[in-house]
XYZ file of C-alpha atoms in Angstrom:
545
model
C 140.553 57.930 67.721
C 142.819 60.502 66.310
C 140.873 64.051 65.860
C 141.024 64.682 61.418
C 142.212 67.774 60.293
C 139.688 70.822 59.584
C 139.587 71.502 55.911
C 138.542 75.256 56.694
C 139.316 75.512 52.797
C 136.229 74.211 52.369
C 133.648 75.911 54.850
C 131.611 78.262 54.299
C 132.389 81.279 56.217
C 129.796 83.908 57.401
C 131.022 86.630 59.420
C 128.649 89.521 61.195
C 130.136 92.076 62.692
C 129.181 95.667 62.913
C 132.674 97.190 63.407
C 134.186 96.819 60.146
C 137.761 96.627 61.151
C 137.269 93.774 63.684
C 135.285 92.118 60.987
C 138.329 92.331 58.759
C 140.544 90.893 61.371
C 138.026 87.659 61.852
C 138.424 87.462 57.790
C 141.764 87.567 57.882
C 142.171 85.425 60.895
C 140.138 82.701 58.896
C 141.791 83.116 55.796
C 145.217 82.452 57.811
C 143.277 78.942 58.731
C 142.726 78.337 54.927
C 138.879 79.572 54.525
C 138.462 80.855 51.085
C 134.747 80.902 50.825
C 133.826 84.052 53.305
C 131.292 86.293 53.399
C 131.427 89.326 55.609
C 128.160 91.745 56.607
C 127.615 94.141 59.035
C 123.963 93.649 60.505
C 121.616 91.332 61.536
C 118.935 91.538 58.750
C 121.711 90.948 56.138
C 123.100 88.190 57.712
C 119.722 86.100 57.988
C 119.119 87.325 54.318
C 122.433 85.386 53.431
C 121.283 82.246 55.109
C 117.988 82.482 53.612
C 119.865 81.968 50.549
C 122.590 79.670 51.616
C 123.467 77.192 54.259
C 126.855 78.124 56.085
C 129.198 75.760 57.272
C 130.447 78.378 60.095
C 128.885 81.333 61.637
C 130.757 83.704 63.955
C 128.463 86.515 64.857
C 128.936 89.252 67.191
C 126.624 89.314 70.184
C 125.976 93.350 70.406
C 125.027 94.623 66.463
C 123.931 98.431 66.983
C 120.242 98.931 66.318
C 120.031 95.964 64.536
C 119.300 92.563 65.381
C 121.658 91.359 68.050
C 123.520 87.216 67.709
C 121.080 86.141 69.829
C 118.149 87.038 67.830
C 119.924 85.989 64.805
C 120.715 82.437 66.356
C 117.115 82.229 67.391
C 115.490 82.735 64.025
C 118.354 81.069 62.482
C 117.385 77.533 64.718
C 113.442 78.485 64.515
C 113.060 78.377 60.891
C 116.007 75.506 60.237
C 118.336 78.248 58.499
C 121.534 76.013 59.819
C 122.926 72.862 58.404
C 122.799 69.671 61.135
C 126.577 70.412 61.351
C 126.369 74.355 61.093
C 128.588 75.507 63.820
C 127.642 79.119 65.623
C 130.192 81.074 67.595
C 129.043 83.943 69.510
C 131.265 86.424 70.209
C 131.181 89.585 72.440
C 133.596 92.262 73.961
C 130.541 92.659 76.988
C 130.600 90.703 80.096
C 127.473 91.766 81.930
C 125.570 88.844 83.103
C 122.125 90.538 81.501
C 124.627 90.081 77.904
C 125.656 86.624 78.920
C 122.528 85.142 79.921
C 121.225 86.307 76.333
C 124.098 85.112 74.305
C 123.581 82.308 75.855
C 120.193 81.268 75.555
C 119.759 79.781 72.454
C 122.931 77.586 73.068
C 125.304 78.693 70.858
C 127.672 76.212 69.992
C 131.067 78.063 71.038
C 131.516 81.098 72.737
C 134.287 83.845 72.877
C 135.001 87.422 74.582
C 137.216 89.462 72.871
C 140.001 90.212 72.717
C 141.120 86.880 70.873
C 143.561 85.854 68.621
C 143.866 83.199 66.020
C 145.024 80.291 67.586
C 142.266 80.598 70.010
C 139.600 81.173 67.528
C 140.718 77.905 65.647
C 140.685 76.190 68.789
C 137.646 76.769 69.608
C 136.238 75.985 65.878
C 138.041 72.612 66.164
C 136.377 71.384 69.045
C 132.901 72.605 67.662
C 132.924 71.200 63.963
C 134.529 68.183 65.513
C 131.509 67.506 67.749
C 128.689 68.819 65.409
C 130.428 66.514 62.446
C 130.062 63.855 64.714
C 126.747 63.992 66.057
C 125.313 65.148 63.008
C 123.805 61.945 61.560
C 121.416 61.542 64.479
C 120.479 65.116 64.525
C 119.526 64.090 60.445
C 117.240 61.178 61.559
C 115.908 63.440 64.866
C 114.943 66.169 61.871
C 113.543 64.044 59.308
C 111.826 62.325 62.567
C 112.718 58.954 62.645
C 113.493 58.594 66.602
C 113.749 54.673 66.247
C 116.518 55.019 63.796
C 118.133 57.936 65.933
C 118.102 56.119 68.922
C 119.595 53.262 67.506
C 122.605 55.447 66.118
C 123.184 57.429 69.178
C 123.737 53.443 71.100
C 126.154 53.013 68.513
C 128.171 55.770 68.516
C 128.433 56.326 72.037
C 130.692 53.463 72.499
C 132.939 54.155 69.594
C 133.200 57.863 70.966
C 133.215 57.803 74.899
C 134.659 61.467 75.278
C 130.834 62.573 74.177
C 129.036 60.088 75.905
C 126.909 63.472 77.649
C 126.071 64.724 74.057
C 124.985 61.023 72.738
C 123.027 60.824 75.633
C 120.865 63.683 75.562
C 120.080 63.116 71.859
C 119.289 59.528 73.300
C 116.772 61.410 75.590
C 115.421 63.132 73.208
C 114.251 60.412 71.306
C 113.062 58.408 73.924
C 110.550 61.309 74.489
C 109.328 61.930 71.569
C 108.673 57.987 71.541
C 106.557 58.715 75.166
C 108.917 55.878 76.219
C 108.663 58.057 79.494
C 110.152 55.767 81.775
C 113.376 54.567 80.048
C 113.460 58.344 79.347
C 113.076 58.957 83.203
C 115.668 55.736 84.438
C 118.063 57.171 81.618
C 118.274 60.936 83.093
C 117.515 60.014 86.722
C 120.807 58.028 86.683
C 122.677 60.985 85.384
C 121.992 62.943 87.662
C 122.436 60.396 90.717
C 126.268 60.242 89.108
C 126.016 64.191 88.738
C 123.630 66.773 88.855
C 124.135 67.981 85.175
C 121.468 70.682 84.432
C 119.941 69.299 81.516
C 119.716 65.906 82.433
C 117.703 67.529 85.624
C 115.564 69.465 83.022
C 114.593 65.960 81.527
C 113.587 64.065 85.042
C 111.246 67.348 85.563
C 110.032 67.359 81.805
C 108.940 63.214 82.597
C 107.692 63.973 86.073
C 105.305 66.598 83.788
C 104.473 64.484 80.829
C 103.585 61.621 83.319
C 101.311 64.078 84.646
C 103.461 63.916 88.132
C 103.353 67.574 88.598
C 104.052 68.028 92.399
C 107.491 66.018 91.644
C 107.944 68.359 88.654
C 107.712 71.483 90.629
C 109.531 69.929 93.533
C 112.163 69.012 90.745
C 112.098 72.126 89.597
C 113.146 74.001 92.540
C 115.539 72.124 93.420
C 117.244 72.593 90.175
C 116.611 76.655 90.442
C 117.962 76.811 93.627
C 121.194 74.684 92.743
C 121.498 76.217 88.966
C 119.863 79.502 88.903
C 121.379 80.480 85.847
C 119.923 77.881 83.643
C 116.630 79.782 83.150
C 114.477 76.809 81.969
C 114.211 75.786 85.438
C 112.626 79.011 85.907
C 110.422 78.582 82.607
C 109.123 75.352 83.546
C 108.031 75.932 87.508
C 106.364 78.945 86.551
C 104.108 76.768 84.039
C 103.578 73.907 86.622
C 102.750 76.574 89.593
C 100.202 77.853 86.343
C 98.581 75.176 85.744
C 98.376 74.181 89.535
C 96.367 77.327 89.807
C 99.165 79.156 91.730
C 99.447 82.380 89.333
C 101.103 84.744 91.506
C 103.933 82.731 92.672
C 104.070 81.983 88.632
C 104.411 85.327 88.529
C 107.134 85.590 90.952
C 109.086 82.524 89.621
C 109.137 84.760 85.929
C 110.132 87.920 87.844
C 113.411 85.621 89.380
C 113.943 84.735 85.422
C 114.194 88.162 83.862
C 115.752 90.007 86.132
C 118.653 87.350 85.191
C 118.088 87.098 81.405
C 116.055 89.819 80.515
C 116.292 89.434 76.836
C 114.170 86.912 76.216
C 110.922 88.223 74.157
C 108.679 85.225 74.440
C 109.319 85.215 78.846
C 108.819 88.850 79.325
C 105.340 88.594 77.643
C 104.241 85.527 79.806
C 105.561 87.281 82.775
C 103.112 90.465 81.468
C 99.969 87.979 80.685
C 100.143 86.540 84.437
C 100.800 89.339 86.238
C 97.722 90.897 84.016
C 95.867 87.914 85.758
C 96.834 88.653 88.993
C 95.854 92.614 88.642
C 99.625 93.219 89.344
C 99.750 96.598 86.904
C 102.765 97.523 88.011
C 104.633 94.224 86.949
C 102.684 93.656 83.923
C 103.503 97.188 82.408
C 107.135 96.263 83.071
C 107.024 93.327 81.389
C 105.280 94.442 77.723
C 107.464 97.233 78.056
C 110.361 94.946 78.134
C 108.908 93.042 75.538
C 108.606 96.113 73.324
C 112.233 97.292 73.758
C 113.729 93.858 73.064
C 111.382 93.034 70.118
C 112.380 95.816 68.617
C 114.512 93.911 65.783
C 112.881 89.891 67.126
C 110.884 88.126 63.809
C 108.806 86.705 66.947
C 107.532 90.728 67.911
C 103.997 90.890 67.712
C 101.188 92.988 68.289
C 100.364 91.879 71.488
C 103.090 93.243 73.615
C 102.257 96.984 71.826
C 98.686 96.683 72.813
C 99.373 95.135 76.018
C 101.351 97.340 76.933
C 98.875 100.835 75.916
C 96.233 98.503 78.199
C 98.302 98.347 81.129
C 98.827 102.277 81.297
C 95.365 102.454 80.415
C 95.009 100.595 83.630
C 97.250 103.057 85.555
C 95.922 106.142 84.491
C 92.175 105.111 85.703
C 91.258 106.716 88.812
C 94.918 107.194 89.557
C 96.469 110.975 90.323
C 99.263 110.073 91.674
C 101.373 109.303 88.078
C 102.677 111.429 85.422
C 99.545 111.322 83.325
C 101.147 113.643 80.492
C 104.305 111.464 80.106
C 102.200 107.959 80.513
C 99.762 109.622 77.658
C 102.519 110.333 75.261
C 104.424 106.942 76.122
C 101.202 104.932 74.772
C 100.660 107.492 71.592
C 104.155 107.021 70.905
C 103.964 103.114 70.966
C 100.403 103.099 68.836
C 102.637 104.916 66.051
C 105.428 102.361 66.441
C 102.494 99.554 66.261
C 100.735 101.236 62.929
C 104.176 101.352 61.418
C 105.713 98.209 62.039
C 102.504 96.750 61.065
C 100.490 98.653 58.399
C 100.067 96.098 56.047
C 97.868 94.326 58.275
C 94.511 95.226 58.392
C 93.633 92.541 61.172
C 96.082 94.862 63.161
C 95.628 97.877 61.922
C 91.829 97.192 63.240
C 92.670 95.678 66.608
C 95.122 98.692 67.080
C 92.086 101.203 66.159
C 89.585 99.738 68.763
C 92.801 99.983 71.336
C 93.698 103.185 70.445
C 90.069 104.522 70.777
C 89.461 102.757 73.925
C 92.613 104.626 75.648
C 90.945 108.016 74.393
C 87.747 107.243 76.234
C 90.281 106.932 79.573
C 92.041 110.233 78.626
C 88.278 111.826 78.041
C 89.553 112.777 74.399
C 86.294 112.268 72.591
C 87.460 113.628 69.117
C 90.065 110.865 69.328
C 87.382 108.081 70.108
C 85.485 109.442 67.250
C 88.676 109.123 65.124
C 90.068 105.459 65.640
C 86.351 104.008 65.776
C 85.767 105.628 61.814
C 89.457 103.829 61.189
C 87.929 100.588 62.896
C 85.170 100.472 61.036
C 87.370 101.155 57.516
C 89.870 98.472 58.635
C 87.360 95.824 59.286
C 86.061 96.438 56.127
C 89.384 94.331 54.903
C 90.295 91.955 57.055
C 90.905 88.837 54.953
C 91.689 86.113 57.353
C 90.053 85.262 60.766
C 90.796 87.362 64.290
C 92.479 84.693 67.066
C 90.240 83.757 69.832
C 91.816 85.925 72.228
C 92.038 89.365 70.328
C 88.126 88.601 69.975
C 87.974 88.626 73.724
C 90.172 91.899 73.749
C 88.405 93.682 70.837
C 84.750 92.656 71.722
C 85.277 94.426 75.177
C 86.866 97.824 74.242
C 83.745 98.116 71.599
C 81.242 97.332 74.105
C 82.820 99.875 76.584
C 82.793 102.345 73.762
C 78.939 101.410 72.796
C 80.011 99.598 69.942
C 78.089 96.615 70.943
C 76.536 95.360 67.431
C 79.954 94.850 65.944
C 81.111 93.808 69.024
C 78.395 90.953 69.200
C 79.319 89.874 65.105
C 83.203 89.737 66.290
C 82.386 87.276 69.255
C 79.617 85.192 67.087
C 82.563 84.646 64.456
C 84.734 83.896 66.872
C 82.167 81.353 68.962
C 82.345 79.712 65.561
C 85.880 78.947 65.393
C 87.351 78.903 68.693
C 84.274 76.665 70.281
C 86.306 73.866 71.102
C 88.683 75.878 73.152
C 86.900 76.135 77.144
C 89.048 79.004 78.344
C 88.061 81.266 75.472
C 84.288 80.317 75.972
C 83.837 80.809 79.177
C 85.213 84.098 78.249
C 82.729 84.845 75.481
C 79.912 83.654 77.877
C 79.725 86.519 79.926
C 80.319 88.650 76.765
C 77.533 87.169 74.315
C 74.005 88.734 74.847
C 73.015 86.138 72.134
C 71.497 83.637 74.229
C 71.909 80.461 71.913
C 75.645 81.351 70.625
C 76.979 79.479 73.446
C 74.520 76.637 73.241
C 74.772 76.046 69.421
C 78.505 76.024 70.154
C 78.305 73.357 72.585
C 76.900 71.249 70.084
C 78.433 71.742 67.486
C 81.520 70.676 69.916
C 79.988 67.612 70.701
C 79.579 66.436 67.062
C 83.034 67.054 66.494
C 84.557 65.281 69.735
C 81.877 62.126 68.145
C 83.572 62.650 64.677
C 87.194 62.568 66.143
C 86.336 59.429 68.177
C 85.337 57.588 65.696
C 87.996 58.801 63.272
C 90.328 56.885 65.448
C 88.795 54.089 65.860
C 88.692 53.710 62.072
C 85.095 54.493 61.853
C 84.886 56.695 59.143
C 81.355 56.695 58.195
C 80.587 57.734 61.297
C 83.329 60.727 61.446
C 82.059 61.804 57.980
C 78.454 62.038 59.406
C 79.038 63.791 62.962
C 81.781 66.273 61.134
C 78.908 66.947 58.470
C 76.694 68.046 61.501
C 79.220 70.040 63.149
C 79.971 72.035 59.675
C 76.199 72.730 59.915
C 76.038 74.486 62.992
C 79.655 76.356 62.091
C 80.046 75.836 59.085
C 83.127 78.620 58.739
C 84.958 76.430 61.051
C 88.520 75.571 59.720
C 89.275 72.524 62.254
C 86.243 70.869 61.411
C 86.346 71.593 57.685
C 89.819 70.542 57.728
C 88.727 67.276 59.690
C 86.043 66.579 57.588
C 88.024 66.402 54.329
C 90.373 64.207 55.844
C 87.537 61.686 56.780
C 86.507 62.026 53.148
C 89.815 61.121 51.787
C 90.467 57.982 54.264
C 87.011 56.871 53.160
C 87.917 57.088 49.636
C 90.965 55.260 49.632
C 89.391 52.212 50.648
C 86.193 53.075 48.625
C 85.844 52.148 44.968
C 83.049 54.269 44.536
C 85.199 57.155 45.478
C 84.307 59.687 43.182
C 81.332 61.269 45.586
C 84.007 61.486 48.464
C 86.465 63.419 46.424
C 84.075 65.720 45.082
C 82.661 66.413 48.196
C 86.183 67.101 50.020
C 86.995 69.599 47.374
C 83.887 71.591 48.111
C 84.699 71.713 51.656
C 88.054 72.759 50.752
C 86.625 75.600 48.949
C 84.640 76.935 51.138
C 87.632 77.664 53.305
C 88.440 81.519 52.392
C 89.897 83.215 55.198
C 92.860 81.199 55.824
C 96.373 82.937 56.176
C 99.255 81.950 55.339
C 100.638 82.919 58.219
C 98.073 80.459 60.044
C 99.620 77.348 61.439
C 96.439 75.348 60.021
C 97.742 76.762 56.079
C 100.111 73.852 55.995
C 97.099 71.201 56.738
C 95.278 72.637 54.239
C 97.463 72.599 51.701
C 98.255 69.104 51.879
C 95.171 68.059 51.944
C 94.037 69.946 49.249
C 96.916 68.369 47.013
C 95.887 65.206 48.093
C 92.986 65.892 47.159
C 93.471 66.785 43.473
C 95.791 63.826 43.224
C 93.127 61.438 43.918
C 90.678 63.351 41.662
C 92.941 63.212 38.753
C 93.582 59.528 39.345
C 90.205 58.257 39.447
């Protein structure tokens, strides 16, 4: 089949480039190719500003942007929060070579790739072959999106015979759907055969990522290394062993499999802060103030920068300066004051962090022996806490309830881990945690049973049972009755009961109650979207009885 013509005339062009005259030159080598529709800006934050507010057909971003965001952090929020059209096409371009550059650029897959110097012929060729491909495969990725596998997989059979040249790309997508229908072993035949023909790294990444869901995990790590040692720069491989040698209860050479990653793609925000949390496991200080000092530096300008990796990172030089004489104490000392102030700033609308990075910053006092700063940051605490709006995660509880109790702090340290019992009970890691915390001697028990009611409720939710689930949720909400899960469980109950109910009007009623109680959600929570929904179900139902 005969490749059709590029009607550049009618793409949408954005261009981001910090240099102004190179940025030119890219217009005017796209205007030259016909593009009339082009829009040019010269940093990250404007650039995902303009796709906020429109979809662009083609994207050729610079990787290296000056203090702003860089193309790989724009490409990652850009694919994160579905910014980009199915057949959006993203070129990264860079004048560096440095394999710490590449391996970033890289990482979110862009879908072309070019150093400069280029010229226009080039640059069109490469944008051929992209839009091309992307145009082609972009009805699956529509049905992948909207979630209809079946339909997807269907479509990718189909068009894999009329388009042999791409039979690679129609098979992956065909992988992909096969796994998110856990049909794990046509998933597993499917990539195992690829890679029999030819080791190709992703199809390798998809035996492992079987071997794992079929709970195989001693062929997934075996997998694993095998593809590390015969791709090490496709740092997935890296990513997934070190989970596997986690959850096998092998932390440190976890640790060691994340140290191989970084030092070859040391960009990557969301690694260098695993790296830091299990090598905080394994008491390895030196590693794990590395790490969230990485993390800092490269979340500088990242939409996925929290404040973990600040606060990490004060705990871990915390850690170094106890008992220790043989560091720089005065430069360590200003390092973490100078990366509380970066924390306040970058976050002072939140009072949830505004109070965890209080308790932090008064804990690292009491290591300094600066008692008029402990004083200080516990009276900010205490204002802060004041007005917090939304529920503390279960493990900043952990985190906060011990610096208070270190700094004698231990009543509000004991309401922070109660609250916290009450919504995180269901989560074993976290309450073994609290355990040895708690001085309240039937927190833990009431939370166990409460737990108990609500694995009952989900049971016989699925098996259809809804009085049942109604009844054992009800108990649950008594012992924790701030609990959003089970709140949020119990009005669904309520709503499957009343749409096969014709007395429904008790049901209803009583799910908008529930719903009402539930104050201290944030938006920002990923339960916000279940609640909405269900509370415009909710009011649907009620208006139609």
């Amino acid at each position: 089949m005969k490749k059709p013509l590029v009607r550049y005339s009618q793409k949408t062009v954005l261009i981001i480039e910090d240099f102004a005259e190179f940025g030119r030159s890219l217009r005017g080598m796209m205007q030259t190719l016909g593009s009339k529709n082009i829009t040019l800006v010269y940093n990250g934050e404007d650039a995902i500003q303009e796709c906020k507010e429109r979809k662009y057909d083609i994207i050729l971003s610079d990787y290296n942007l000056g203090d702003s965001k860089d193309g790989q952090q724009i490409l990652e929020e850009l694919l994160t929060f579905n910014l980009l059209k199915t057949n959006s096409v993203f070129l990264m371009i860079t004048a560096e070579n440095t394999t710490a550059m590449v391996m970033g650029a890289l990482e979110f897959q862009p879908d072309s790739y070019l150093t400069k110097p280029f010229n226009g012929s080039i640059l069109k060729s490469r944008l051929d072959k992209a839009i091309y491909k992307k145009d082609l495969l972009a009805p699956i990725a529509r049905l992948m999106l909207k979630k209809k596998w079946k339909e997807a997989l269907k479509l990718c059979n189909e068009e894999s015979e009329k388009h042999p040249k791409f039979r690679m790309a129609y098979l992956r997508l065909k992988y992909g759907c096969l796994k998110k229908l856990k049909m794990y072993d046509k998933a597993l035949e499917l990539t195992t055969q690829i890679v029999n023909e030819r080791p190709i790294p992703w199809a390798m990444l998809g035996v492992g990522e079987i071997f794992y869901a079929k709970k195989e995990l001693d062929r997934a790590s075996d997998l694993f290394n095998d593809m590390i040692n015969e791709f090490p720069m496709v740092i997935e491989g890296y990513d997934w062993l070190a989970k596997i040698q986690y959850e096998q209860g092998r932390p440190i050479e976890a640790q060691y499999t994340l140290v191989k990653a970084v030092e070859r793609s040391p960009k990557a925000l969301h690694r260098q802060k695993k790296l830091g949390e299990i090598a905080e496991e394994n008491d390895d200080i030196t590693v794990m103030t590395n790490a969230f000092r990485q993390a800092v530096k490269f979340g500088k300008n990242s939409a996925f920068s929290t404040p973990d990796e600040f606060i990490k990172l004060t705990k871990s030089i915390g850690l170094q300066l106890k008992g220790n004489s043989n560091v720089d104490r005065k430069k360590l000392i200003a390092e973490s004051e100078s990366i509380f102030s970066k924390l306040e700033r970058r976050f002072k609308s939140n009072p949830a962090v505004q109070f965890r990075s209080a308790v932090a910053h008064a804990d690292f006092s009491a290591i300094t022996n600066d008692e008029q700063k402990v004083e200080k940051y516990l009276t900010t605490a205490n204002r802060f806490y004041e007005r917090i709006e939304e529920h503390i995660g279960a493990e900043e509880s952990i985190e906060i309830s011990e610096s208070l109790k270190h700094l004698g702090q231990k009543e509000l340290a004991e309401s922070i881990l109660e609250e916290a019992v009450e919504q995180y009970f269901d989560d074993p890691k976290f309450l073994k945690k609290a355990e040895k915390l708690t001085t309240n001697k039937h927190l833990i028990a009431n939370s166990k049973k409460a737990n108990q009611y609500n694995n009952k409720a989900i049971t016989s939710f699925k098996n259809k049972d809804f009085n049942a689930a109604i009844e054992n949720f009800a108990r649950a909400s008594e012992i924790a009755p701030n609990n959003v899960n089970i709140n949020l469980n119990h009005v669904q109950s309520l709503l499957k009961r009343a749409q096969i109910n014709s007395n429904s009007s008790k049901d209803l009623h009583t799910a908008e109650k529930v719903l009402s109680s539930i104050t201290r959600l944030s938006p920002d929570d990923e339960r916000f979207a279940r609640y909405s929904e269900l509370s415009r179900l909710t009011q649907l139902m009620i208006q139609s009885l």
